[in-house]
Coordinates of C-alpha atoms in Angstrom, one line a residue:
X174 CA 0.0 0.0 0.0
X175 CA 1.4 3.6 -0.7
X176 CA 2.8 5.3 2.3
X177 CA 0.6 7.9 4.1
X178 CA 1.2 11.6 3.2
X179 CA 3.1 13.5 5.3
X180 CA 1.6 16.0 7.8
X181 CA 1.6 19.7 6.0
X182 CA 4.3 22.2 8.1
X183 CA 2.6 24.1 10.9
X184 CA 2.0 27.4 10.2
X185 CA 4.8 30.4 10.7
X186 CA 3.3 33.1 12.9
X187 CA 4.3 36.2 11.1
X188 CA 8.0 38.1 12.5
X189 CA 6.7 41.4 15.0
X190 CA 8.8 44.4 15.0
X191 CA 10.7 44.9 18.1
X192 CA 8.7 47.5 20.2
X193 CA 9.9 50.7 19.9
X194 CA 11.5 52.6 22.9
X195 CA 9.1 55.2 24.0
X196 CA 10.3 59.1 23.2
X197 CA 12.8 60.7 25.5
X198 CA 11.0 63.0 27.2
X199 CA 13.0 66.7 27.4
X200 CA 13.9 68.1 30.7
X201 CA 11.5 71.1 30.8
X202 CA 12.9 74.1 32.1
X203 CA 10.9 75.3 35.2
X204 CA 9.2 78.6 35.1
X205 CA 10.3 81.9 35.0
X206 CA 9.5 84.2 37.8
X207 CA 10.2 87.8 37.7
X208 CA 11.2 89.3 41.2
X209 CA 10.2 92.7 41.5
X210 CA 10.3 94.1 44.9
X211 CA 11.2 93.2 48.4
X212 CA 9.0 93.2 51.8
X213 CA 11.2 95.5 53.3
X214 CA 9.3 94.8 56.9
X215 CA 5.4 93.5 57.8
X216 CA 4.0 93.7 60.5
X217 CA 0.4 92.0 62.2
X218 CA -1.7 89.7 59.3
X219 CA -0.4 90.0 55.5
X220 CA -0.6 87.2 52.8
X221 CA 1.5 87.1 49.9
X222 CA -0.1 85.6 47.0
X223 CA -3.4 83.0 47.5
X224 CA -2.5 81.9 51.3
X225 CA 1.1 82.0 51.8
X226 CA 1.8 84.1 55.3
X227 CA 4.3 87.1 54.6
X228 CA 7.6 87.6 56.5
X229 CA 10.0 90.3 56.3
X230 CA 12.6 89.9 53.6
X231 CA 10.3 88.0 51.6
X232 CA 10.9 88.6 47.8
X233 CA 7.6 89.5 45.4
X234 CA 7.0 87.6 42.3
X235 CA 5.4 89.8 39.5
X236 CA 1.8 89.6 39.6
X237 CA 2.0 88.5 43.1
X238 CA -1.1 89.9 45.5
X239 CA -0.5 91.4 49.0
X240 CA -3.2 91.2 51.5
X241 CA -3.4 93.1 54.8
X242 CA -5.8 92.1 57.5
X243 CA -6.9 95.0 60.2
X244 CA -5.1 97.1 62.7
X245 CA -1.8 97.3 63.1
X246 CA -1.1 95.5 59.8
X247 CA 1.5 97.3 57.9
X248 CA 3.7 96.3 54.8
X249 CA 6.9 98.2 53.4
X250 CA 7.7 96.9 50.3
X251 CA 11.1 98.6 48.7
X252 CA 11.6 98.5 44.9
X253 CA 15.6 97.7 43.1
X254 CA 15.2 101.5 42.1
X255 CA 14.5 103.3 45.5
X256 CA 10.5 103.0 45.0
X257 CA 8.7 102.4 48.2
X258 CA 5.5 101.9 49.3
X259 CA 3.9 101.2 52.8
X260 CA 0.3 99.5 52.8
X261 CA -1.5 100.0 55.7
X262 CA -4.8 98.1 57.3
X263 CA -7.4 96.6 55.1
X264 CA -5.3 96.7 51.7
X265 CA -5.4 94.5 48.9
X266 CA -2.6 95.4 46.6
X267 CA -4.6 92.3 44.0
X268 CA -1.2 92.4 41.3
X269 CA 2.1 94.3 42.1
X270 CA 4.2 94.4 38.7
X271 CA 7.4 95.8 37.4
X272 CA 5.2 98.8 36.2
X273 CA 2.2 98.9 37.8
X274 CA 0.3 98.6 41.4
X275 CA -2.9 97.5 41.2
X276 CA -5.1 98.6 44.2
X277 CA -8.4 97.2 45.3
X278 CA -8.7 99.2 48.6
X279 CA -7.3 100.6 51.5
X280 CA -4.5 103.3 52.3
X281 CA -0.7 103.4 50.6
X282 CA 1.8 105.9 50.8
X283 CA 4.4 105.9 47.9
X284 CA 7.7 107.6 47.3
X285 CA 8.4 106.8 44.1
X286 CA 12.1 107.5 42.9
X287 CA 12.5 109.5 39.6
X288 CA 11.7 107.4 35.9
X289 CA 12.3 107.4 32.7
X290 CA 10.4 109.4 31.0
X291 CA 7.8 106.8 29.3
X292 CA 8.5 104.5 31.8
X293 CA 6.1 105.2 34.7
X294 CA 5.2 103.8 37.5
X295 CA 1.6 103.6 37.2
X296 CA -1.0 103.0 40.2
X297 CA -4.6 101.0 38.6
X298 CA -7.7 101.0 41.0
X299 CA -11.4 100.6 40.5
X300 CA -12.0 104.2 39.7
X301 CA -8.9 106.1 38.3
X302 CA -5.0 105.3 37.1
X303 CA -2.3 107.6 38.1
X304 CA 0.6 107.4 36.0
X305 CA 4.0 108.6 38.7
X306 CA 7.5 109.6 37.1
X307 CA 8.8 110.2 40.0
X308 CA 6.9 111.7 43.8
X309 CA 5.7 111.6 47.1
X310 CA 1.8 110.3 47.4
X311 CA -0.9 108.3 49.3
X312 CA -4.0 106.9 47.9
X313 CA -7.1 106.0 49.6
X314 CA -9.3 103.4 48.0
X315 CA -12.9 103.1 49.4
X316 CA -15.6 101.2 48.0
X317 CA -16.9 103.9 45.4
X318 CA -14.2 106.4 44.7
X319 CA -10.1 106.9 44.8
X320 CA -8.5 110.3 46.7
X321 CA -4.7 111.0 45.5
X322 CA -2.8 113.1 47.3
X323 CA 0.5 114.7 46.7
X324 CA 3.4 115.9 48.7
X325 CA 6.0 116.3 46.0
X326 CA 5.7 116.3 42.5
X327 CA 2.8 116.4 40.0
X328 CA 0.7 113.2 39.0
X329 CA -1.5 112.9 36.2
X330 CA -4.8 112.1 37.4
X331 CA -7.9 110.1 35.4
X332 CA -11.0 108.6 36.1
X333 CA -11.7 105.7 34.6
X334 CA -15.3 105.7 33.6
X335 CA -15.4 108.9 31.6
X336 CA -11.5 109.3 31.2
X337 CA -11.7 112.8 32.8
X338 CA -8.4 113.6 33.8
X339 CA -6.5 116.4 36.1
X340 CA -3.0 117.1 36.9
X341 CA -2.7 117.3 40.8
X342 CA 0.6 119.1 42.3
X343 CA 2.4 118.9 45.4
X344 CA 0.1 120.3 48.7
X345 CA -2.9 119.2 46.1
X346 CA -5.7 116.2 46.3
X347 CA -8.4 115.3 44.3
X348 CA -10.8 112.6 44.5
X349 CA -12.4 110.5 41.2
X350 CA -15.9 109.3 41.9
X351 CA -18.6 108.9 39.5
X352 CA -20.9 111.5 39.0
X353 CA -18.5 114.2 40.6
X354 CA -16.1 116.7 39.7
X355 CA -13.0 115.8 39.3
X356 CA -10.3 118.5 40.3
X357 CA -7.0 119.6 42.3
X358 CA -7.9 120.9 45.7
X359 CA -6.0 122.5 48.3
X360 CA -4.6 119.4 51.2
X361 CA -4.6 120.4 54.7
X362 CA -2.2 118.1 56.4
X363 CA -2.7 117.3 60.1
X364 CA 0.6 116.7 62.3
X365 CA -0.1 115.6 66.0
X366 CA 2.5 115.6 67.8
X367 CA 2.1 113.8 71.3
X368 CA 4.4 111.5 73.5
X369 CA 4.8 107.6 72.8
X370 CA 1.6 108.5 70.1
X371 CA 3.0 106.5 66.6
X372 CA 6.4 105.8 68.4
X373 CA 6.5 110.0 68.6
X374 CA 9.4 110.6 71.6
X375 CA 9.9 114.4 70.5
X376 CA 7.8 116.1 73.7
X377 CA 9.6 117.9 76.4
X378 CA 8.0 119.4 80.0
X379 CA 9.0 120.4 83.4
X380 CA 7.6 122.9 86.1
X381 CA 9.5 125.5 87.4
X382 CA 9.2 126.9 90.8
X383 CA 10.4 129.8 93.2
X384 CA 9.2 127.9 96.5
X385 CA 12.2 125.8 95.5
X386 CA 14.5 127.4 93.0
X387 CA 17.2 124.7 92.4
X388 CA 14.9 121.8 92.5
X389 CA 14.6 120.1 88.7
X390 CA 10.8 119.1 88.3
X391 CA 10.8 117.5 84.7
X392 CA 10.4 114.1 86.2
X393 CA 6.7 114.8 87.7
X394 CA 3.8 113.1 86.1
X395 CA 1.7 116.2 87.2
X396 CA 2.7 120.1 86.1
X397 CA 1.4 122.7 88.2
X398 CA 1.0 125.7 87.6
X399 CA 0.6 128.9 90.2
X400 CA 0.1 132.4 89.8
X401 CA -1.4 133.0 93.7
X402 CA 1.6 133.4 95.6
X403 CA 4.4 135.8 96.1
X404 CA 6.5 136.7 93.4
X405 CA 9.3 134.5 94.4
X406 CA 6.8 132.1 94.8
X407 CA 5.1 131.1 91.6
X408 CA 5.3 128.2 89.6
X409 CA 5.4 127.7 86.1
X410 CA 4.8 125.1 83.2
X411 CA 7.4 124.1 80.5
X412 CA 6.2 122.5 77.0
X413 CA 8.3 121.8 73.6
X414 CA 8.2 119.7 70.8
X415 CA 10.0 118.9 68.2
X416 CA 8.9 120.0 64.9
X417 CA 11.3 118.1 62.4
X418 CA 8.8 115.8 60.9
X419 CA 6.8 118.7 59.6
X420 CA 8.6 119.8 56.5
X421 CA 10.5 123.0 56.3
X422 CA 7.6 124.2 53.2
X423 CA 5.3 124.2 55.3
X424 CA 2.3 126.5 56.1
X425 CA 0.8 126.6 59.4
X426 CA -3.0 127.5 59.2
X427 CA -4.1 126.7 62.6
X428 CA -1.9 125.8 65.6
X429 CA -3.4 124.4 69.2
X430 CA -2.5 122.7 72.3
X431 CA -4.2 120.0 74.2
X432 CA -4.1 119.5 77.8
X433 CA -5.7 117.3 80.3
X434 CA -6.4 119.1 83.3
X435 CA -6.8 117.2 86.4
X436 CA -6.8 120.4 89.2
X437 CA -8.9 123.8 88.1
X438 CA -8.4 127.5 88.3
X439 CA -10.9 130.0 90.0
X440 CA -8.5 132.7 88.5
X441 CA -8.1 135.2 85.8
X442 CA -5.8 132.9 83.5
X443 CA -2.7 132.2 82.2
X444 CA -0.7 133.3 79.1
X445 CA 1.6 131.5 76.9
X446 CA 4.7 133.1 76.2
X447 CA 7.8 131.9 73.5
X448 CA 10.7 130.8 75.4
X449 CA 13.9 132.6 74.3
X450 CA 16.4 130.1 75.8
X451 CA 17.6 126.8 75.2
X452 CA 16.2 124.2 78.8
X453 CA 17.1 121.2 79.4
X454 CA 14.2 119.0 80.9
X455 CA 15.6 117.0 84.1
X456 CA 18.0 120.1 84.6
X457 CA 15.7 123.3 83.9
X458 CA 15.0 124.9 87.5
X459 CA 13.7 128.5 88.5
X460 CA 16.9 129.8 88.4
X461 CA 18.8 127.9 85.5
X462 CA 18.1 126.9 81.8
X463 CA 20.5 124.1 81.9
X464 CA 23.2 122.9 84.2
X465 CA 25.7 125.9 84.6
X466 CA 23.2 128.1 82.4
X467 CA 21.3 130.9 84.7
X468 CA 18.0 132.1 83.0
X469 CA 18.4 136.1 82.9
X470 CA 16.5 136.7 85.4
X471 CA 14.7 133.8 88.0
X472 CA 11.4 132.9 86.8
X473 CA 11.5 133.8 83.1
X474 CA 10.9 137.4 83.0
X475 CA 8.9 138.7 79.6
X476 CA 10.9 140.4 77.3
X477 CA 14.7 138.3 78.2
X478 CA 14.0 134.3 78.5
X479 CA 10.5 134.7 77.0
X480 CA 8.6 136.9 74.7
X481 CA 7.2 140.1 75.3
X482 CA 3.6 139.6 73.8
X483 CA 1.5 135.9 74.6
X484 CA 1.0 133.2 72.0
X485 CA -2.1 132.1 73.9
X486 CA -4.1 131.9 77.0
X487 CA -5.9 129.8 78.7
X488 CA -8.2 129.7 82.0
X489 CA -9.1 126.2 83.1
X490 CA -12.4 126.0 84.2
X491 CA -13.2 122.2 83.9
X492 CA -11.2 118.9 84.5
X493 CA -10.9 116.9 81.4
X494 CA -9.0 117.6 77.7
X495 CA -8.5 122.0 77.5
X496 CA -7.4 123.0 73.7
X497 CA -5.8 126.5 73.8
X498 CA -5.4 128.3 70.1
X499 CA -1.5 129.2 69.7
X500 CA -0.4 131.9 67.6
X501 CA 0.6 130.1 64.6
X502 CA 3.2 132.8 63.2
X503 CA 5.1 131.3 66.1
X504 CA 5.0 127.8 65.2
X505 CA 5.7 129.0 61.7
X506 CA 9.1 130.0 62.9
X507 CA 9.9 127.5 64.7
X508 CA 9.4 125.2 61.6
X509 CA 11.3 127.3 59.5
X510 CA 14.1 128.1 62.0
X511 CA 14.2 125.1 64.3
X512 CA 17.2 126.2 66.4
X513 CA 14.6 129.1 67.4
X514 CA 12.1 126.4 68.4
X515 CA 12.4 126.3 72.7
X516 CA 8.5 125.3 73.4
X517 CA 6.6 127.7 75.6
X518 CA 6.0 128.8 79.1
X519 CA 2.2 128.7 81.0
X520 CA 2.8 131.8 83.1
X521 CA 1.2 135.2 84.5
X522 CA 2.3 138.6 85.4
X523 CA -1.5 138.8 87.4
X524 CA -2.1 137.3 90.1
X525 CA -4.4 134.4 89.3
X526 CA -5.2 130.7 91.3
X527 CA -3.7 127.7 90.4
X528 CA -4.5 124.6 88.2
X529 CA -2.8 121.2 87.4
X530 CA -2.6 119.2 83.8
X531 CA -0.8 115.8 83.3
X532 CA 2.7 115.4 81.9
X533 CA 4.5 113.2 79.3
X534 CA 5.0 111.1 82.0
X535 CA 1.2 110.1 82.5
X536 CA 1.2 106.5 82.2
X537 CA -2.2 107.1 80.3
X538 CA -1.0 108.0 76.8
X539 CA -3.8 110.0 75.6
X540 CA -3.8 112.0 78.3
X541 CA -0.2 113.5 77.6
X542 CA 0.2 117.1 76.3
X543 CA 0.0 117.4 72.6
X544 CA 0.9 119.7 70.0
X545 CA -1.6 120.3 67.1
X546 CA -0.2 122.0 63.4
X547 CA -2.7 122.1 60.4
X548 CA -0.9 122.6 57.4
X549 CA -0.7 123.1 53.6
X550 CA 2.8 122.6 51.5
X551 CA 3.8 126.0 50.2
X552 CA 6.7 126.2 47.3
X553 CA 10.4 124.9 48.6

């Protein structure tokens, strides 16, 4: 019989191509960030960008938000050119940039150093733009409208809605809010100038008195003053203040003093004279200025240690805060000339009963003596 056939070859599956490796992925380089400005120094609740807490020294990332919670947050935040600006409580600052600031609300003070010209610095909120070369301002942002002020310089002012626009110049403000007009107005700038008030340590006072003519009283928390006794008996009130943080351009419109009486006079009164002498407060007696320094004549006589005509007067009636008006072509001078500026004297050349006010020692702040300038910025 013929031989069986032989079983057909099993099938060849068919070759596969090796798998390929899969692509090399490139090392992506990681994301630029542009630094533009430094926080200088914070202070209370401020977040940097979505939630990150702030610290002093902490750089900001163009486009970075700052966010201040309330009282006493503060944030000073110091630009690579000089440019600073201190936010105070309640400010959003929603993107800071190498250009431009741009402010939802709250208070900022900027001195921004001198730019190219096309190249300003310019500050964006709700209501207006200001576009700074190079100044001294603050802005306030509220919920409907933005005041600019201006203590050096000239900014370029416009409201966003309409586009009016107005330039406002140093001692200027002006306010854009819809519906309103929009122009430059004359600033009144307030200084008070009180003990330990804003870390304020400028305040000088000390009695002087006959009953004990070498005794130094500049450490008492209570001044008296007493015009009922004998002449060499009397005893007066010492006040200064130190005026150097109200610029030399200034322009006093209103100048007053606040006291707190805590003993009251049935008497005709009590001036307030200029003091023509240099006094040192823990040193300052009846009889001496200073340490080794005799006043002209004991007690201050008008017309030698102090001026001839009164700066003010006062008669307190009543225990609680007294404000006495002070001839404010004196505290001009001062400003301009502050080597002129020796505070003031409470005195009398009547006979007149006593009274009593709290020092800058009063361990109640508020309560201290405090100086009160209302100003505008003249030319320099």
């Amino acid at each position: 019989p013929p031989a069986p056939a032989a079983p057909p070859p099993p099938a060849t599956a068919p070759s596969q191509p090796a798998p390929k490796p899969p692509p090399a992925v490139e090392p992506q380089p990681p994301p630029t960030v542009t630094l533009v400005a430094v926080l200088e120094h914070v202070q209370g609740d401020v977040t940097l960008g979505s939630r990150e807490a702030a610290r002093s020294g902490a750089a900001l990332a163009a486009g970075q938000s700052l966010r201040l919670g309330p009282a006493p947050s503060r944030a000073l935040v110091a630009f690579p050119d000089g440019t600073r600006l201190e936010a105070g409580p309640d400010t959003l600052l929603e993107r800071v940039e190498r250009g431009a600031v741009h402010m939802t609300r709250g208070t900022l003070r900027a001195s921004v150093a001198r730019r190219a010209a096309g190249a300003p610095l310019t500050f964006r909120t709700p209501h207006a733009e200001a576009a700074i070369l190079g100044t001294e301002l603050a802005l306030l942002v509220g919920p409907t409208s933005t005041r600019l002020e201006v203590r050096e310089g000239k900014v370029r002012f416009r409201r966003l809605d309409d586009g009016a626009a107005v330039e406002v110049t140093a001692g200027h403000y002006a306010v854009a809010e819809r519906g309103a007009r929009l122009e430059s107005k004359l600033l009144v700038l307030t200084a008070e100038l009180q003990e330990g008030s804003a870390g304020y340590g400028g305040a000088r006072d000390a009695a002087v008195s006959g009953v004990e003519p070498t005794r130094p009283l500049g450490d008492a928390v209570e001044i008296e003053v007493d015009g009922d006794e004998a002449d060499g008996s009397k005893v007066w009130a010492l006040l200064r203040w130190d005026l150097s943080a109200i610029p030399p351009a200034a322009v006093v419109q209103e100048a007053f003093l606040t006291i707190y009486v805590t003993g009251t006079s049935a008497g005709a009164g009590y001036e307030l004279y200029e003091v023509k002498r240099p006094w040192n407060e823990r040193e300052v007696t009846w009889r001496q200025a200073q340490s080794g320094v005799p006043w002209g004549t004991p007690g201050l006589r008008r017309g030698l240690d102090r001026a001839a005509a009164p700066m003010g007067a006062v008669m307190p009636r009543e225990i609680g805060e007294t404000k006495i008006l002070l001839d404010r072509a004196v505290v001009q001078a001062w400003i301009r000339n502050p080597s002129a500026n020796h505070g003031l004297v409470i005195a009398t050349d009547r006979t007149s009963d006593g009274f009593r006010f709290l020092s800058r020692e009063s361990k109640d702040p508020a309560r201290r003596p405090k100086l009160t300038v209302l100003y505008t910025l003249g030319a320099r």
